[in-house]
Tab-separated table of C-alpha atoms in Angstrom:
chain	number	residue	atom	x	y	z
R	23	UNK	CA	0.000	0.000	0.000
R	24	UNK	CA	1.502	3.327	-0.975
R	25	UNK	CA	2.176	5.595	1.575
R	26	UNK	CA	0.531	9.197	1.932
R	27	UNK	CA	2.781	11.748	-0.190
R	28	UNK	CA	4.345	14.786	1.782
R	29	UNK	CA	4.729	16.808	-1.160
R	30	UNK	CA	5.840	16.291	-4.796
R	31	UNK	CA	9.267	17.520	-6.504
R	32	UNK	CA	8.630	19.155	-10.112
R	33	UNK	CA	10.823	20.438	-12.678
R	34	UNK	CA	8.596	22.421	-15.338
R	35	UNK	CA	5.207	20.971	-14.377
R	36	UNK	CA	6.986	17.365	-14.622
R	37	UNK	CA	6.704	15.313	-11.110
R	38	UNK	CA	9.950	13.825	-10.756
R	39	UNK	CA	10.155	12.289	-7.201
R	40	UNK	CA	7.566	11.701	-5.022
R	41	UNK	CA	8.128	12.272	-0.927
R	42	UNK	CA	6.040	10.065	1.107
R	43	UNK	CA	5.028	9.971	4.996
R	44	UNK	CA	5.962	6.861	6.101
R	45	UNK	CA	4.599	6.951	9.047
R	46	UNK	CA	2.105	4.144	8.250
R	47	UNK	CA	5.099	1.087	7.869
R	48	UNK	CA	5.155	-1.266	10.305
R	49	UNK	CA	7.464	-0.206	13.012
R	50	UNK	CA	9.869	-2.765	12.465
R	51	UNK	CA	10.687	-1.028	9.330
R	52	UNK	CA	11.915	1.971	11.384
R	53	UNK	CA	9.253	4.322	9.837
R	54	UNK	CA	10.407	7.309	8.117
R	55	UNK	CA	9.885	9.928	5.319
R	56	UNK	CA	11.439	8.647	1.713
R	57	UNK	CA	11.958	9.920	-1.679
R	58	UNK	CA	9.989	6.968	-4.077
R	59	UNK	CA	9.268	6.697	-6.639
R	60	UNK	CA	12.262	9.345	-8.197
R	61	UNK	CA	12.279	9.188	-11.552
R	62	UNK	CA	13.899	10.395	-15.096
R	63	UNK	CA	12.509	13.155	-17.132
R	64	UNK	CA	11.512	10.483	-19.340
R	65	UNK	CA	9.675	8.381	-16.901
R	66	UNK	CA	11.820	5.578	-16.044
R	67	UNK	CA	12.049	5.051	-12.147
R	68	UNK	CA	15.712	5.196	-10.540
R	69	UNK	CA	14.159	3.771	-6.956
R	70	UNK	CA	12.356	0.628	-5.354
R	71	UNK	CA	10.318	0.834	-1.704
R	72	UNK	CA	9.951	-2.458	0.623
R	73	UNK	CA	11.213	-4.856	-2.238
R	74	UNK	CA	10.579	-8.864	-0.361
R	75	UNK	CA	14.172	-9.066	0.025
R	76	UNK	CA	14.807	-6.170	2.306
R	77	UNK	CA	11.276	-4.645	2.842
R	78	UNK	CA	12.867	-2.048	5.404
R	79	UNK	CA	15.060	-0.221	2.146
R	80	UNK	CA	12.756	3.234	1.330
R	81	UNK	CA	13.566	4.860	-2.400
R	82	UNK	CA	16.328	7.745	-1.091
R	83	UNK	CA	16.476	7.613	2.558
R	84	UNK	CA	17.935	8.508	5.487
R	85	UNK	CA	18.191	6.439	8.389
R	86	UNK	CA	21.098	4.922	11.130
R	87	UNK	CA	21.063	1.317	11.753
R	88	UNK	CA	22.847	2.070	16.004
R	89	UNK	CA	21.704	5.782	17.080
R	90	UNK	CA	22.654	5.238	20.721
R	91	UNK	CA	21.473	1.705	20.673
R	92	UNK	CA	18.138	2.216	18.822
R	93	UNK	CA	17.598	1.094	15.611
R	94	UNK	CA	16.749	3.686	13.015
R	95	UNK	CA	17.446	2.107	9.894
R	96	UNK	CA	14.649	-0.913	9.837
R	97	UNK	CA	15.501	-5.081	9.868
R	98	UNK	CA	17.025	-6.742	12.176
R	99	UNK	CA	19.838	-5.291	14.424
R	100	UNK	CA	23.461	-6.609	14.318
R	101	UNK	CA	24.559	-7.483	17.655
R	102	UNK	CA	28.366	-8.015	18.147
R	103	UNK	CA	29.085	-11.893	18.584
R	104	UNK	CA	25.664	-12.636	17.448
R	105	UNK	CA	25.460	-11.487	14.229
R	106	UNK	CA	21.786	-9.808	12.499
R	107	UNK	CA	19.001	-10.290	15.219
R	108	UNK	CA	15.118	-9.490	15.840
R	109	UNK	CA	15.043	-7.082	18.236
R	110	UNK	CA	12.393	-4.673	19.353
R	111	UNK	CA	14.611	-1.676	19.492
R	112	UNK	CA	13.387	0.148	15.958
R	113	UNK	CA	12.399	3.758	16.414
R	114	UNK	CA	10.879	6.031	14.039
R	115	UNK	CA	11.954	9.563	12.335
R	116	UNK	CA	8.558	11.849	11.727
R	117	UNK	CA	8.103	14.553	9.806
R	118	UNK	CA	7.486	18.145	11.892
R	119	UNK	CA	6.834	20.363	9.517
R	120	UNK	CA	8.169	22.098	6.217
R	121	UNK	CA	9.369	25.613	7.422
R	122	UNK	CA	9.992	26.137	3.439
R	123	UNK	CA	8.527	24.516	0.197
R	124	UNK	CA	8.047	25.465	-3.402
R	125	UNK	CA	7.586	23.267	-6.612
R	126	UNK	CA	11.403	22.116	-6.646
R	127	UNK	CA	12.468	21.749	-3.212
R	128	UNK	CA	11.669	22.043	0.278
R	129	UNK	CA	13.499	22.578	4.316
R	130	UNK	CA	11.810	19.773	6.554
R	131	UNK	CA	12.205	19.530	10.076
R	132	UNK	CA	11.897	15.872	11.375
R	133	UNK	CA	12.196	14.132	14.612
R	134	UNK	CA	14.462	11.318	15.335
R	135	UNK	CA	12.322	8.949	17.908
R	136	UNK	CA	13.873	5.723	20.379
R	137	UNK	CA	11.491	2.602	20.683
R	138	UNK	CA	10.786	4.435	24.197
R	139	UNK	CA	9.129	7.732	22.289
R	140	UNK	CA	12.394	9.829	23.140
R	141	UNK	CA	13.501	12.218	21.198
R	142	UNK	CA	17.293	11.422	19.766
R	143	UNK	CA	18.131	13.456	17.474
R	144	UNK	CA	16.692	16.708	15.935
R	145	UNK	CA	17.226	17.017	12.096
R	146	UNK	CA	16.990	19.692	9.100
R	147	UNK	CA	16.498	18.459	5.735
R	148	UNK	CA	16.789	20.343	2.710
R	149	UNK	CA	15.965	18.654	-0.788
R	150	UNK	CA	15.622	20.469	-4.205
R	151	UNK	CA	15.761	19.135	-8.047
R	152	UNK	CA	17.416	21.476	-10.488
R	153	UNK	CA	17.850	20.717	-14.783
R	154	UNK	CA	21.243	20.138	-15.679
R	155	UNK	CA	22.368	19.414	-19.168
R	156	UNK	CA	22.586	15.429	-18.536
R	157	UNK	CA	18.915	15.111	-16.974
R	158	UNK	CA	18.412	16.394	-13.800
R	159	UNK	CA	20.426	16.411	-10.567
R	160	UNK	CA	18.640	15.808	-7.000
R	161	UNK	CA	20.108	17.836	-4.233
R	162	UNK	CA	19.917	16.560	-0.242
R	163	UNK	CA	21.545	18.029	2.634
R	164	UNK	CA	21.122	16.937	6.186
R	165	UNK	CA	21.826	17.992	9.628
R	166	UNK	CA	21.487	15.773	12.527
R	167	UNK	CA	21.710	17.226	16.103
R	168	UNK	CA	22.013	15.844	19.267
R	169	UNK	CA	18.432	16.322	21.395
R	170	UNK	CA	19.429	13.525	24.360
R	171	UNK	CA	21.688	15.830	26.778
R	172	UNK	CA	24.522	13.596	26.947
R	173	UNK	CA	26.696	11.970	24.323
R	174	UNK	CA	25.226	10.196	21.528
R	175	UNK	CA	26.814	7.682	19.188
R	176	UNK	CA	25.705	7.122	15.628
R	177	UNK	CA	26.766	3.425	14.523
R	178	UNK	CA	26.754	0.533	11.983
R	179	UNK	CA	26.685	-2.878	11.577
R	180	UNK	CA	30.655	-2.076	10.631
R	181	UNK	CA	31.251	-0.479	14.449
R	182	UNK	CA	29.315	-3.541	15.909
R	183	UNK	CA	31.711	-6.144	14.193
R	184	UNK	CA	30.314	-6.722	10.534
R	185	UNK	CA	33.227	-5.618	8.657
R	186	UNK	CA	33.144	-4.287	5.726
R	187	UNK	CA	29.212	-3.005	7.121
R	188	UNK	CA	29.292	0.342	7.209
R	189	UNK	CA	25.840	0.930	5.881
R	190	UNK	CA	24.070	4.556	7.149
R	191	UNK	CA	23.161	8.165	6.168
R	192	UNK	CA	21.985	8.559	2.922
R	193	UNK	CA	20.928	5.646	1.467
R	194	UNK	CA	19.674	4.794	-2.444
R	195	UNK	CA	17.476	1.630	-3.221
R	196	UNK	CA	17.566	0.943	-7.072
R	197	UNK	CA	14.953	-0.913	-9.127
R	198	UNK	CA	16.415	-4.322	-9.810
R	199	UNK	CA	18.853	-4.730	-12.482
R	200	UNK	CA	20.250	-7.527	-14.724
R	201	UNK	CA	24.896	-6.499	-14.361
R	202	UNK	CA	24.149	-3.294	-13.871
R	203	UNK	CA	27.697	-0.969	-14.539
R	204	UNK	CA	28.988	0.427	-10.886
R	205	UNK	CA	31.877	2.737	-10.863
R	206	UNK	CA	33.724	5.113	-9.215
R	207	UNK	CA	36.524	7.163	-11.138
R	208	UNK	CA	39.218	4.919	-10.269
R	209	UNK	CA	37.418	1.223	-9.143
R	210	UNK	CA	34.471	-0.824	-11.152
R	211	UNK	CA	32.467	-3.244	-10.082
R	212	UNK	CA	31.264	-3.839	-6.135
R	213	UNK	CA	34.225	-5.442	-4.794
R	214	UNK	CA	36.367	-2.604	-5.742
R	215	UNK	CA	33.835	0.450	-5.696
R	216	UNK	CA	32.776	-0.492	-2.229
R	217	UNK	CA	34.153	1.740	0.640
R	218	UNK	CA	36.721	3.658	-2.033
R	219	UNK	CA	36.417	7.451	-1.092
R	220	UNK	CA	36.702	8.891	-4.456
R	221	UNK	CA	34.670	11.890	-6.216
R	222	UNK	CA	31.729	10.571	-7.947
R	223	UNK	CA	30.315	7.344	-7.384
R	224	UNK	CA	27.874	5.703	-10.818
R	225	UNK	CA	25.293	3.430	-11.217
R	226	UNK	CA	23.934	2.847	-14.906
R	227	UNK	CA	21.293	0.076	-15.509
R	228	UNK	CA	21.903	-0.671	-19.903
R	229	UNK	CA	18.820	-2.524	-19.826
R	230	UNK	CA	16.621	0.010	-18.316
R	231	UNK	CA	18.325	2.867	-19.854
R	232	UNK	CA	19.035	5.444	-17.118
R	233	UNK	CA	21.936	6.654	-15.082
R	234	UNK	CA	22.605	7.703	-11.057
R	235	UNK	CA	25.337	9.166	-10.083
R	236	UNK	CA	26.177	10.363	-6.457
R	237	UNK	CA	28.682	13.045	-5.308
R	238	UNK	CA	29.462	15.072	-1.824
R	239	UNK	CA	28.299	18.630	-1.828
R	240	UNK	CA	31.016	18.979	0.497
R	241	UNK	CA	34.581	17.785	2.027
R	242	UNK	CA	33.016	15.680	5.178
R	243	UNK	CA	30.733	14.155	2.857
R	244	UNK	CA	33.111	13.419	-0.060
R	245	UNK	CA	35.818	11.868	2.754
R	246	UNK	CA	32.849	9.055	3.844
R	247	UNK	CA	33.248	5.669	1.428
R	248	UNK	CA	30.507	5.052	-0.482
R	249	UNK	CA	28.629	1.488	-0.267
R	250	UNK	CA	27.617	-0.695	-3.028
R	251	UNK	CA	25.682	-4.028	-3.193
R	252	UNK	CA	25.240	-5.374	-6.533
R	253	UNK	CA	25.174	-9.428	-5.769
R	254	UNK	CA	22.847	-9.355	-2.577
R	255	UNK	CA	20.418	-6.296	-3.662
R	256	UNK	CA	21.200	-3.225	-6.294
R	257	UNK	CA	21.966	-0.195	-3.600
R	258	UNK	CA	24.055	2.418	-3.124
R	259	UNK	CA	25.084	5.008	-0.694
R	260	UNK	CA	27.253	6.392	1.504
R	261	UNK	CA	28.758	4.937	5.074
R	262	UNK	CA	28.181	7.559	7.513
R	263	UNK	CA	29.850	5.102	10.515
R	264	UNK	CA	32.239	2.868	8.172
R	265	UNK	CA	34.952	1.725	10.832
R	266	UNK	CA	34.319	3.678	13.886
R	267	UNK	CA	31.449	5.050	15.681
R	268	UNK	CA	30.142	8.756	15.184
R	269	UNK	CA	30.070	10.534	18.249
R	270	UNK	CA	28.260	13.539	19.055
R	271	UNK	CA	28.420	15.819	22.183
R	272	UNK	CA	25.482	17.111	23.630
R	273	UNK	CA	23.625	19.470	21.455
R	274	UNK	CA	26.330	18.729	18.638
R	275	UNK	CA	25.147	18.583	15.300
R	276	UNK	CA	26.596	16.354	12.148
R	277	UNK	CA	26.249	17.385	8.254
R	278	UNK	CA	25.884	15.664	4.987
R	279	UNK	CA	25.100	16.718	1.758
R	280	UNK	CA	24.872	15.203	-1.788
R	281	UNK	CA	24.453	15.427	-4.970
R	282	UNK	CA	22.333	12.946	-6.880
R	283	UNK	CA	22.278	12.574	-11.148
R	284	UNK	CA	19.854	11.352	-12.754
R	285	UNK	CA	19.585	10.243	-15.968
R	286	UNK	CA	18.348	9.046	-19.164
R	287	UNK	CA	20.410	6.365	-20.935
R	288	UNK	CA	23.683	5.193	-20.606
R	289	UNK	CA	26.459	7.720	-19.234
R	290	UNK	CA	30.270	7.097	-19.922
R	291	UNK	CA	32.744	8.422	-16.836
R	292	UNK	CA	33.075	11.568	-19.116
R	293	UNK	CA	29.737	13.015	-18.911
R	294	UNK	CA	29.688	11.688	-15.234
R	295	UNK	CA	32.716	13.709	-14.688
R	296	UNK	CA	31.293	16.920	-15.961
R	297	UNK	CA	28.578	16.795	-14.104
R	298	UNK	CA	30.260	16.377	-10.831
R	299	UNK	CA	32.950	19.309	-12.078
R	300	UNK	CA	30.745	21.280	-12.337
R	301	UNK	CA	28.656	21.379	-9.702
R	302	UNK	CA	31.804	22.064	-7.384
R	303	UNK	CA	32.598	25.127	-9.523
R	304	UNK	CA	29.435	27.094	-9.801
R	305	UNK	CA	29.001	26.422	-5.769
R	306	UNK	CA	25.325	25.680	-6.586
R	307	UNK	CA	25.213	22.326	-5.014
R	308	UNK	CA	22.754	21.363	-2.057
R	309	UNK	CA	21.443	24.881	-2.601
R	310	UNK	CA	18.165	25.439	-0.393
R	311	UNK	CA	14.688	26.086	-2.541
R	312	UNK	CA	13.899	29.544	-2.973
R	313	UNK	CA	17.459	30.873	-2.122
């Protein structure tokens, strides 16, 4: 059942990502808002919700699998010397408001909830779609801040002894795809792409003729690895937590912001490169709807 939309992205009167609730999912999902289905100016769609083999994976996302021990990323948790376990420790991020929204873009404020009801972590979300000559690119920045009034540590299945795990932050479910082409400037294929830190990070599907490409809008986020599955599920994103625990102080706030391509047909590394050059020189990257 599709979930209530928040709000719609357009780019000249064409919807090109929907933004739903999420508050409906079954908690064990770890409920939150998502960006499904996203989709090329020509109509093909770039994301998948709650596909059978990992029902908890949301279009674009955001979520932490170990935010001071609660589980804000959906599934089962993975407990050091245990491995992946069913635990009742999800919580939930809602949506509290949009202090800004036009057509393209939007500032959310959301709430970042333990199993308990307690409020973990505060966040501001900004998320616009601008045309660029290669389709269109998808901008998302977010700021996480500490609401508990101690420390808080943001963790992974990685920082809980699943190496290799590092799995958090912005996350990108793709529809599924027969070899799709994964590259980063420098490393192809998942084995290699996996946790390299490098510029750009690609995803083309030949079959289903579109391209994604992912890039940091700034130096923290460009100095995170990025994460690929191809073989177990087609995903990518970035590892927030890859080796060690974040840890924030009270009221301490963490920041993250991409850049997203997408587009129609196949892309070689040249185009892809272009379009990430470029959006670090015209300093237009992540910018905030309306400003």
């Amino acid at each position: 059942m599709a979930e209530p939309a928040l709000t719609l992205l357009r780019l000249g009167g064409v919807v090109v990502a929907g933004y739903a609730d999420g508050g409906g999912l079954d908690p064990a999902l770890a409920p939150r808002p998502y960006l499904h289905p996203v989709r090329t100016l020509d109509g093909r769609t770039v994301t998948d919700a709650q596909p059978p083999d990992h029902p908890w994976h949301l279009g674009v996302s955001i979520g932490v699998q170990d935010v001071g021990g609660a589980n804000l990323w959906g599934g089962p948790t993975y407990v050091r010397g245990h491995g992946y376990t069913a635990r009742a420790d999800h919580g939930r991020i809602e949506h509290a408001g949009f202090p800004a929204r036009e057509d393209d873009g939007f500032h959310e404020a959301l709430r970042w909830l333990g199993p308990d009801g307690r409020l973990l972590l505060g966040e501001h979300r900004r998320v616009r779609a601008r045309p660029v000559p290669a389709g269109w690119e998808l901008g998302l920045t977010t700021a996480l801040t500490n609401a508990t009034g101690g420390e808080l540590s943001l963790g992974s299945p990685a920082t809980n002894g699943r190496a290799g795990a590092g799995y958090g932050g912005f996350s990108w479910r793709l529809p599924a795809a027969p070899g799709p082409w994964v590259r980063t400037p420098v490393a192809a294929g998942e084995q290699r792409a996996h946790g390299s830190v490098a510029p750009w990070l690609a995803w083309t599907d030949r079959a289903a003729g579109f391209t994604v490409a992912l890039a940091g809008a700034d130096d923290a986020t460009r100095a995170d690895p990025w994460f690929v599955r191809v073989g177990d599920y087609p995903g990518i994103g970035s590892q927030l937590a890859a080796r060690h625990p974040l840890v924030l102080s009270p009221g301490g706030t963490v920041t993250r912001g991409f850049r997203a391509l997408v587009a129609d047909g196949v892309l070689g590394d040249a185009a892809v490169g272009e379009w990430a050059g470029a959006g670090l020189s015209s300093g237009r990257a992540g910018r905030a709807p309306g400003r």
